[in-house]
Amino acid sequence: MRGVAGWWRDPWRRPWGLLVVTVLYLVWSLLPVLVAALFSFNAGRSRTTWQGFSMRWYYGDPLRSVWHDASLHTALTHTLWLGVLVTALTIPLGVAMALGLDRWRGPLPAGANLAVLVSFVLPEILIAVSLLFVATVLTTPLRLGTSGQVIGLVTYQLSYPVVIVRARLLTIGRDYEEAAVDLGASPSRAVGRVLLRMLVPAIFASAVLVFADVIDDFVIVRYLSGDSSTEPVSVKVYNTARAAPTPALNALTTLLLVTSLLVVVLGYLAHRRFTRGEKSAGGLDVFTGEA
């Protein structure tokens, strides 16, 4: 009993309770996803009874597989296209905004910085409904469909690169840029050849997070979708989940899950390579901009 009491009072003991809670949470969160992915390889139509291993719902079935079903194929390609296009637009805008907020002083940039932070806690459905109102009631270039989805997603995702790049700017400081200017570089060359190269890890991490979040988005893309050709995977799953879906729907979501995981893993490995030699370069908190 004395040993147990001494172990309990030891402040440096392993946090077994927290470890158990963490493991239970991961099992509770990931097990349904793994089961759904497993049944995407089911040979039969059932999504609850295992009937053998098969690639039928990926490409084997000539009518209902992801490869041959036009609606599923369109949803997958549209989702990936949205992810690439929104990322390509959001990252340059976010980096430019982060640089501007870092250099600009006064009430206007302070208000812009507050707006960026508020966007993290602002309900996504509020942004989606507001953009739907702009697209359907007001006379603006914003229209339902791919263009409206891109504008809405860029608006919602812009805060990610701004916050992550600004955190990286605070870590870098102004010393390297000032040294480049002292050695004869113009301010623009100092930013382009020194600062931006040092921002590559943050820019890459931002791109990965934005892409992964875009292909998983539901609220904005649903409100701003025009017809069936602009329905991404999340909306397709929502619309067909109650209509006796086949395991092809599991296969569709599994493909999107694998794509998201591959992008995150490759991004993390690339981030470690870019920040090799830096202190705490390999942590997940640094990769996500939390340190």
CSV table of C-alpha atoms in Angstrom, one decimal:
chain,number,residue,atom,x,y,z
A,1,MET,CA,0.0,0.0,0.0
A,2,ARG,CA,2.9,2.3,0.8
A,3,GLY,CA,4.2,1.8,-2.7
A,4,VAL,CA,0.9,2.5,-4.4
A,5,ALA,CA,0.4,5.6,-2.2
A,6,GLY,CA,3.9,6.8,-3.1
A,7,TRP,CA,3.3,6.2,-6.8
A,8,TRP,CA,0.0,8.1,-6.6
A,9,ARG,CA,1.7,11.1,-4.9
A,10,ASP,CA,4.6,11.2,-7.4
A,11,PRO,CA,4.0,14.2,-9.7
A,12,TRP,CA,6.3,12.8,-12.3
A,13,ARG,CA,4.5,9.5,-12.8
A,14,ARG,CA,3.2,8.6,-16.2
A,15,PRO,CA,-0.3,10.0,-16.8
A,16,TRP,CA,-2.0,6.7,-17.3
A,17,GLY,CA,-5.5,8.1,-16.9
A,18,LEU,CA,-5.0,10.6,-19.7
A,19,LEU,CA,-3.5,7.9,-21.9
A,20,VAL,CA,-6.5,5.6,-21.4
A,21,VAL,CA,-8.9,8.5,-22.2
A,22,THR,CA,-6.9,9.4,-25.3
A,23,VAL,CA,-6.9,5.8,-26.5
A,24,LEU,CA,-10.6,5.4,-25.9
A,25,TYR,CA,-11.3,8.6,-27.7
A,26,LEU,CA,-9.3,7.5,-30.8
A,27,VAL,CA,-11.0,4.2,-30.9
A,28,TRP,CA,-14.4,5.8,-30.6
A,29,SER,CA,-13.6,8.3,-33.3
A,30,LEU,CA,-11.7,6.1,-35.8
A,31,LEU,CA,-13.5,2.7,-35.5
A,32,PRO,CA,-16.7,3.8,-37.3
A,33,VAL,CA,-14.5,5.3,-40.1
A,34,LEU,CA,-12.5,2.1,-40.4
A,35,VAL,CA,-15.6,-0.1,-40.5
A,36,ALA,CA,-17.1,2.1,-43.2
A,37,ALA,CA,-13.9,1.9,-45.2
A,38,LEU,CA,-13.8,-1.9,-44.8
A,39,PHE,CA,-17.3,-2.4,-46.2
A,40,SER,CA,-16.3,-0.4,-49.3
A,41,PHE,CA,-14.5,-3.7,-50.3
A,42,ASN,CA,-17.6,-5.8,-49.6
A,43,ALA,CA,-18.5,-8.2,-52.5
A,44,GLY,CA,-22.3,-7.8,-51.9
A,45,ARG,CA,-24.6,-4.8,-51.7
A,46,SER,CA,-24.9,-5.0,-47.9
A,47,ARG,CA,-23.2,-2.3,-45.9
A,48,THR,CA,-23.6,-4.2,-42.6
A,49,THR,CA,-23.0,-7.9,-43.5
A,50,TRP,CA,-19.6,-9.0,-44.8
A,51,GLN,CA,-19.9,-11.0,-48.0
A,52,GLY,CA,-16.3,-11.3,-49.1
A,53,PHE,CA,-13.6,-9.1,-50.4
A,54,SER,CA,-14.0,-7.4,-53.8
A,55,MET,CA,-13.1,-4.2,-55.7
A,56,ARG,CA,-16.5,-4.2,-57.2
A,57,TRP,CA,-17.6,-0.8,-55.8
A,58,TYR,CA,-14.4,0.9,-57.0
A,59,TYR,CA,-14.3,-0.2,-60.6
A,60,GLY,CA,-15.7,-3.8,-60.9
A,61,ASP,CA,-19.4,-3.0,-61.2
A,62,PRO,CA,-20.2,-1.7,-64.7
A,63,LEU,CA,-23.0,0.5,-63.5
A,64,ARG,CA,-22.7,1.4,-59.8
A,65,SER,CA,-19.0,1.5,-59.1
A,66,VAL,CA,-17.3,4.9,-58.5
A,67,TRP,CA,-15.4,4.6,-61.8
A,68,HIS,CA,-18.5,3.9,-63.9
A,69,ASP,CA,-21.2,5.8,-62.0
A,70,ALA,CA,-21.1,9.2,-63.6
A,71,SER,CA,-22.6,11.0,-60.6
A,72,LEU,CA,-20.1,9.5,-58.1
A,73,HIS,CA,-17.2,10.1,-60.5
A,74,THR,CA,-18.3,13.7,-61.0
A,75,ALA,CA,-18.6,14.3,-57.3
A,76,LEU,CA,-15.1,13.0,-56.7
A,77,THR,CA,-13.4,15.0,-59.5
A,78,HIS,CA,-15.3,18.2,-58.6
A,79,THR,CA,-14.2,17.9,-54.9
A,80,LEU,CA,-10.6,17.5,-55.9
A,81,TRP,CA,-10.8,20.3,-58.4
A,82,LEU,CA,-12.3,22.6,-55.7
A,83,GLY,CA,-9.5,21.6,-53.3
A,84,VAL,CA,-6.7,22.5,-55.9
A,85,LEU,CA,-8.3,25.7,-57.1
A,86,VAL,CA,-9.2,27.1,-53.7
A,87,THR,CA,-5.8,26.3,-52.3
A,88,ALA,CA,-4.1,27.9,-55.3
A,89,LEU,CA,-6.1,31.1,-54.7
A,90,THR,CA,-6.1,31.2,-50.9
A,91,ILE,CA,-2.4,30.7,-50.2
A,92,PRO,CA,-1.1,33.7,-52.2
A,93,LEU,CA,-3.8,35.9,-50.8
A,94,GLY,CA,-3.2,34.7,-47.3
A,95,VAL,CA,0.6,35.2,-47.5
A,96,ALA,CA,0.1,38.7,-48.9
A,97,MET,CA,-2.4,39.5,-46.2
A,98,ALA,CA,-0.1,38.1,-43.5
A,99,LEU,CA,2.8,40.2,-44.7
A,100,GLY,CA,0.6,43.3,-44.8
A,101,LEU,CA,-0.7,42.8,-41.3
A,102,ASP,CA,2.8,42.2,-40.0
A,103,ARG,CA,4.2,45.4,-41.5
A,104,TRP,CA,1.2,47.8,-41.4
A,105,ARG,CA,0.3,49.7,-38.2
A,106,GLY,CA,-2.8,51.5,-37.3
A,107,PRO,CA,-6.5,51.0,-36.5
A,108,LEU,CA,-7.4,49.6,-40.0
A,109,PRO,CA,-4.9,46.6,-39.9
A,110,ALA,CA,-5.8,46.0,-36.3
A,111,GLY,CA,-9.4,45.7,-37.3
A,112,ALA,CA,-8.5,43.3,-40.2
A,113,ASN,CA,-6.4,41.2,-37.8
A,114,LEU,CA,-9.4,41.0,-35.4
A,115,ALA,CA,-11.7,40.0,-38.4
A,116,VAL,CA,-9.2,37.2,-39.2
A,117,LEU,CA,-9.3,35.9,-35.7
A,118,VAL,CA,-13.1,36.2,-35.4
A,119,SER,CA,-13.5,34.0,-38.6
A,120,PHE,CA,-12.2,31.1,-36.5
A,121,VAL,CA,-15.2,31.3,-34.2
A,122,LEU,CA,-17.8,32.5,-36.6
A,123,PRO,CA,-20.2,29.7,-37.4
A,124,GLU,CA,-19.7,28.4,-41.0
A,125,ILE,CA,-23.4,28.3,-41.6
A,126,LEU,CA,-23.6,32.0,-41.0
A,127,ILE,CA,-21.0,32.7,-43.7
A,128,ALA,CA,-22.8,30.2,-46.1
A,129,VAL,CA,-26.2,31.8,-45.6
A,130,SER,CA,-24.8,35.3,-46.1
A,131,LEU,CA,-23.1,34.2,-49.3
A,132,LEU,CA,-26.3,32.5,-50.5
A,133,PHE,CA,-28.1,35.8,-49.9
A,134,VAL,CA,-25.5,37.7,-51.9
A,135,ALA,CA,-25.6,35.2,-54.7
A,136,THR,CA,-29.4,35.0,-55.1
A,137,VAL,CA,-30.7,38.4,-54.0
A,138,LEU,CA,-28.0,41.1,-54.6
A,139,THR,CA,-26.7,42.0,-58.1
A,140,THR,CA,-23.0,40.8,-57.8
A,141,PRO,CA,-20.7,38.6,-59.8
A,142,LEU,CA,-21.2,35.9,-57.2
A,143,ARG,CA,-23.4,33.1,-58.6
A,144,LEU,CA,-24.3,29.6,-57.5
A,145,GLY,CA,-22.1,26.8,-58.8
A,146,THR,CA,-18.4,26.4,-59.0
A,147,SER,CA,-17.5,30.1,-59.0
A,148,GLY,CA,-19.7,30.7,-55.9
A,149,GLN,CA,-18.2,27.7,-54.1
A,150,VAL,CA,-14.7,28.9,-54.8
A,151,ILE,CA,-15.4,32.4,-53.6
A,152,GLY,CA,-17.1,31.2,-50.5
A,153,LEU,CA,-14.4,28.7,-49.6
A,154,VAL,CA,-11.6,31.2,-50.2
A,155,THR,CA,-13.4,33.6,-47.9
A,156,TYR,CA,-13.7,31.0,-45.2
A,157,GLN,CA,-10.2,29.5,-45.6
A,158,LEU,CA,-8.2,32.7,-45.8
A,159,SER,CA,-7.6,32.9,-42.1
A,160,TYR,CA,-5.6,29.6,-42.1
A,161,PRO,CA,-2.6,30.9,-44.1
A,162,VAL,CA,-2.8,34.3,-42.5
A,163,VAL,CA,-2.5,32.9,-38.9
A,164,ILE,CA,0.1,30.3,-39.8
A,165,VAL,CA,2.3,32.6,-41.8
A,166,ARG,CA,2.1,35.3,-39.2
A,167,ALA,CA,3.3,32.9,-36.6
A,168,ARG,CA,6.2,32.0,-38.8
A,169,LEU,CA,7.0,35.7,-39.3
A,170,LEU,CA,7.1,36.2,-35.5
A,171,THR,CA,9.6,33.3,-35.2
A,172,ILE,CA,11.8,34.6,-38.0
A,173,GLY,CA,11.9,38.2,-37.0
A,174,ARG,CA,13.3,41.1,-39.0
A,175,ASP,CA,17.0,40.3,-38.6
A,176,TYR,CA,17.5,38.3,-41.8
A,177,GLU,CA,15.6,40.8,-44.0
A,178,GLU,CA,17.5,43.7,-42.5
A,179,ALA,CA,20.8,41.9,-43.1
A,180,ALA,CA,19.9,41.4,-46.7
A,181,VAL,CA,19.1,45.1,-47.1
A,182,ASP,CA,22.4,46.0,-45.4
A,183,LEU,CA,24.2,43.8,-48.0
A,184,GLY,CA,22.7,45.8,-50.9
A,185,ALA,CA,19.4,44.1,-51.6
A,186,SER,CA,16.4,46.2,-52.3
A,187,PRO,CA,13.4,45.8,-49.9
A,188,SER,CA,11.5,43.8,-52.5
A,189,ARG,CA,14.4,41.5,-53.2
A,190,ALA,CA,15.0,41.0,-49.5
A,191,VAL,CA,11.3,39.9,-49.2
A,192,GLY,CA,11.4,37.7,-52.3
A,193,ARG,CA,14.8,36.1,-52.0
A,194,VAL,CA,15.1,35.8,-48.2
A,195,LEU,CA,11.9,36.2,-46.4
A,196,LEU,CA,9.6,34.2,-48.7
A,197,ARG,CA,12.1,31.3,-48.8
A,198,MET,CA,12.1,31.2,-45.0
A,199,LEU,CA,8.3,31.2,-45.1
A,200,VAL,CA,8.1,28.1,-47.3
A,201,PRO,CA,7.4,25.7,-44.4
A,202,ALA,CA,4.5,27.8,-43.2
A,203,ILE,CA,3.2,28.3,-46.8
A,204,PHE,CA,3.4,24.5,-47.4
A,205,ALA,CA,1.7,23.7,-44.1
A,206,SER,CA,-1.1,26.2,-44.9
A,207,ALA,CA,-1.6,24.7,-48.4
A,208,VAL,CA,-2.0,21.2,-46.9
A,209,LEU,CA,-4.4,22.3,-44.2
A,210,VAL,CA,-6.5,24.3,-46.6
A,211,PHE,CA,-6.7,21.5,-49.2
A,212,ALA,CA,-7.6,18.9,-46.6
A,213,ASP,CA,-10.3,21.2,-45.1
A,214,VAL,CA,-11.8,22.1,-48.5
A,215,ILE,CA,-12.3,18.6,-49.7
A,216,ASP,CA,-14.1,17.9,-46.4
A,217,ASP,CA,-16.3,21.0,-46.4
A,218,PHE,CA,-20.0,20.5,-46.4
A,219,VAL,CA,-21.9,23.7,-45.3
A,220,ILE,CA,-20.6,26.3,-47.8
A,221,VAL,CA,-20.4,24.0,-50.8
A,222,ARG,CA,-24.0,22.8,-50.2
A,223,TYR,CA,-25.5,26.2,-49.9
A,224,LEU,CA,-23.6,27.5,-53.0
A,225,SER,CA,-23.9,24.5,-55.2
A,226,GLY,CA,-25.8,25.0,-58.4
A,227,ASP,CA,-26.8,21.6,-59.9
A,228,SER,CA,-25.8,18.0,-59.6
A,229,SER,CA,-22.6,18.7,-61.5
A,230,THR,CA,-21.3,21.0,-58.8
A,231,GLU,CA,-22.1,18.7,-55.9
A,232,PRO,CA,-18.9,17.6,-54.1
A,233,VAL,CA,-18.5,14.3,-52.2
A,234,SER,CA,-19.9,15.6,-48.9
A,235,VAL,CA,-23.1,16.8,-50.5
A,236,LYS,CA,-23.4,13.7,-52.6
A,237,VAL,CA,-23.1,11.5,-49.4
A,238,TYR,CA,-25.7,13.7,-47.6
A,239,ASN,CA,-28.2,13.4,-50.5
A,240,THR,CA,-27.9,9.7,-51.1
A,241,ALA,CA,-27.3,8.4,-47.6
A,242,ARG,CA,-31.0,7.9,-47.0
A,243,ALA,CA,-31.9,6.4,-50.4
A,244,ALA,CA,-30.6,2.8,-49.8
A,245,PRO,CA,-27.0,3.5,-50.8
A,246,THR,CA,-24.7,0.7,-52.0
A,247,PRO,CA,-21.1,0.3,-50.7
A,248,ALA,CA,-20.1,2.5,-53.7
A,249,LEU,CA,-20.8,5.4,-51.4
A,250,ASN,CA,-18.3,3.9,-48.9
A,251,ALA,CA,-15.8,3.5,-51.7
A,252,LEU,CA,-16.3,7.2,-52.7
A,253,THR,CA,-15.7,8.5,-49.1
A,254,THR,CA,-12.7,6.0,-48.7
A,255,LEU,CA,-11.0,7.5,-51.7
A,256,LEU,CA,-11.5,11.0,-50.4
A,257,LEU,CA,-10.2,9.9,-46.9
A,258,VAL,CA,-7.1,8.3,-48.4
A,259,THR,CA,-6.4,11.4,-50.5
A,260,SER,CA,-6.7,13.6,-47.5
A,261,LEU,CA,-4.4,11.4,-45.4
A,262,LEU,CA,-1.8,11.2,-48.2
A,263,VAL,CA,-1.8,15.0,-48.6
A,264,VAL,CA,-1.4,15.5,-44.8
A,265,VAL,CA,1.4,12.9,-44.5
A,266,LEU,CA,3.3,14.2,-47.5
A,267,GLY,CA,2.9,17.8,-46.2
A,268,TYR,CA,4.2,16.8,-42.8
A,269,LEU,CA,7.2,15.0,-44.2
A,270,ALA,CA,7.9,18.0,-46.5
A,271,HIS,CA,7.6,20.4,-43.6
A,272,ARG,CA,10.1,18.4,-41.6
A,273,ARG,CA,12.5,18.5,-44.6
A,274,PHE,CA,12.1,22.2,-45.0
A,275,THR,CA,12.7,22.9,-41.3
A,276,ARG,CA,15.5,20.5,-40.8
A,277,GLY,CA,18.0,21.8,-38.3
A,278,GLU,CA,15.5,24.2,-36.7
A,279,LYS,CA,14.5,23.8,-33.0
A,280,SER,CA,11.3,21.9,-32.5
A,281,ALA,CA,11.0,21.6,-36.3
A,282,GLY,CA,9.4,18.1,-36.4
A,283,GLY,CA,6.5,18.7,-34.0
A,284,LEU,CA,2.9,18.5,-35.2
A,285,ASP,CA,2.2,21.7,-33.3
A,286,VAL,CA,4.7,23.6,-35.5
A,287,PHE,CA,3.3,22.0,-38.6
A,288,THR,CA,-0.2,23.2,-37.7
A,289,GLY,CA,1.0,26.6,-36.8
A,290,GLU,CA,0.3,26.3,-33.0
A,291,ALA,CA,3.9,27.0,-31.9
